[in-house]
Amino acid sequence: QEVAGSVSVRSVSEHRPENLARPGSFLSDSSSLSGMSAISNFSTKTFITEESSLVLETLEDGRHHHYLIPIQVAKRGRFKKKGTKLHVYMDHIFIAQHMKLGSCCSACKRGIPLRMGKQAYVCRDCGIITHKPCHIKVETHCLQTSLPSMELECYNEDMKK
């Protein structure tokens, strides 16, 4: 359902053409300290996969905007707009975070290693924690999701910064 350039959806993955992506790949996120120092390169990567959707959350004129990033643009890893990368899967809205010692992945039940950088994804609505590649292994929908309240817009590289 489209309204004035906005898309209102519950699960954004279903709106992406099937033939545009290979299964998960990592892209560098050089905004973190470990990306610049190369201490722990794996933990600074953004996990891109066709199973989940990448949404860029920006704050423009005091209002949050949410842009659905096409898979081809997501694979490049750099966007003209600055913001928070949200990974949407099973209504969970995952953000990359640095974890403390003793954190455990909700999907595979293994520990999350302590290292520099953002080494895990956390659902900002319900708080479940996963390794970056494991976020697409979560089997339950987020019951506390804020996804329906987001007005998703299609990201366009030609947009103003």
Coordinates of C-alpha atoms in Angstrom, one line a residue, residues 21-126:
A21 CA 20.7 -10.9 -4.0
R22 CA 22.9 -13.8 -3.0
P23 CA 22.6 -15.2 0.5
G24 CA 24.3 -13.3 3.3
S25 CA 27.5 -11.2 2.7
F26 CA 29.4 -8.9 4.9
L27 CA 30.0 -5.2 4.2
S28 CA 32.4 -3.1 6.1
D29 CA 31.2 -0.4 8.5
S30 CA 34.2 1.8 8.8
S31 CA 32.4 4.1 11.4
S32 CA 33.6 1.9 14.3
L33 CA 36.9 2.0 16.0
S34 CA 37.8 -1.6 15.2
G35 CA 37.2 -0.9 11.5
M36 CA 39.8 1.8 11.5
S37 CA 42.3 -0.2 13.6
A38 CA 41.6 -3.6 11.9
I39 CA 41.7 -5.2 15.4
S40 CA 38.6 -7.2 14.8
N41 CA 37.4 -6.8 11.3
F42 CA 34.6 -9.4 11.5
S43 CA 32.7 -7.4 14.2
T44 CA 32.6 -4.2 12.1
K45 CA 30.8 -5.8 9.2
T46 CA 27.2 -5.1 8.3
F47 CA 25.5 -8.5 7.4
I48 CA 23.6 -8.1 4.2
T49 CA 21.2 -10.9 3.1
E50 CA 18.1 -11.2 1.0
E51 CA 16.2 -12.8 4.0
S52 CA 16.2 -9.6 6.0
S53 CA 15.7 -6.0 5.0
L54 CA 18.0 -3.1 5.6
V55 CA 16.3 0.2 6.7
L56 CA 18.2 3.4 7.2
E57 CA 16.8 5.5 10.1
T58 CA 17.6 9.2 9.9
L59 CA 16.7 12.3 11.9
E60 CA 15.7 15.1 9.5
D61 CA 14.2 18.4 10.7
G62 CA 13.5 16.8 14.1
R63 CA 11.5 13.9 12.6
H64 CA 12.6 10.2 12.1
H65 CA 12.6 9.0 8.5
H66 CA 13.0 5.3 7.5
Y67 CA 14.4 4.4 4.1
L68 CA 14.2 0.9 2.7
I69 CA 17.6 0.2 1.2
P70 CA 17.6 -1.8 -2.1
I71 CA 19.8 -4.8 -2.0
Q72 CA 22.2 -3.5 -4.7
V73 CA 22.7 -0.2 -2.7
A74 CA 23.1 -2.2 0.6
K75 CA 25.8 -4.3 -0.9
R76 CA 27.8 -1.2 -1.8
G77 CA 27.7 -0.3 1.9
R78 CA 27.8 3.5 1.6
F79 CA 24.9 5.8 1.6
K80 CA 24.5 9.5 0.8
K81 CA 22.4 9.8 4.0
K82 CA 23.8 9.2 7.5
G83 CA 21.8 7.3 10.0
T84 CA 21.3 4.1 11.9
K85 CA 21.2 0.8 10.1
L86 CA 18.2 -1.3 11.1
H87 CA 18.0 -4.9 10.0
V88 CA 14.3 -6.1 9.9
Y89 CA 13.5 -9.8 10.1
M90 CA 10.4 -11.5 11.5
D91 CA 9.2 -8.1 12.7
H92 CA 12.3 -7.7 14.9
I93 CA 14.2 -4.5 14.3
F94 CA 17.9 -5.3 14.9
I95 CA 20.6 -2.8 15.5
A96 CA 24.3 -3.5 15.8
Q97 CA 25.6 -3.2 19.4
H98 CA 28.7 -4.0 21.4
M99 CA 28.0 -6.8 23.9
K100 CA 29.4 -7.4 27.3
L101 CA 31.0 -10.6 28.4
G102 CA 28.5 -13.4 29.0
S103 CA 26.0 -12.5 26.3
C104 CA 24.4 -15.4 24.5
C105 CA 22.9 -15.7 21.0
S106 CA 19.1 -16.4 21.2
A107 CA 19.3 -18.2 17.8
C108 CA 22.2 -20.6 18.2
K109 CA 22.6 -20.5 22.0
R110 CA 26.4 -19.9 21.7
G111 CA 28.2 -17.1 23.5
I112 CA 29.0 -13.9 21.8
P113 CA 32.8 -13.3 21.9
L114 CA 34.1 -10.2 23.6
R115 CA 35.9 -7.9 21.2
M116 CA 36.1 -4.4 20.0
G117 CA 33.3 -3.2 17.6
K118 CA 29.7 -4.0 17.4
Q119 CA 29.7 -7.8 17.3
A120 CA 26.0 -8.6 17.7
Y121 CA 22.5 -7.5 16.7
V122 CA 19.9 -6.6 19.3
C123 CA 16.2 -6.2 18.7
R124 CA 15.4 -2.7 19.9
D125 CA 11.8 -3.6 20.7
C126 CA 12.1 -6.9 22.6

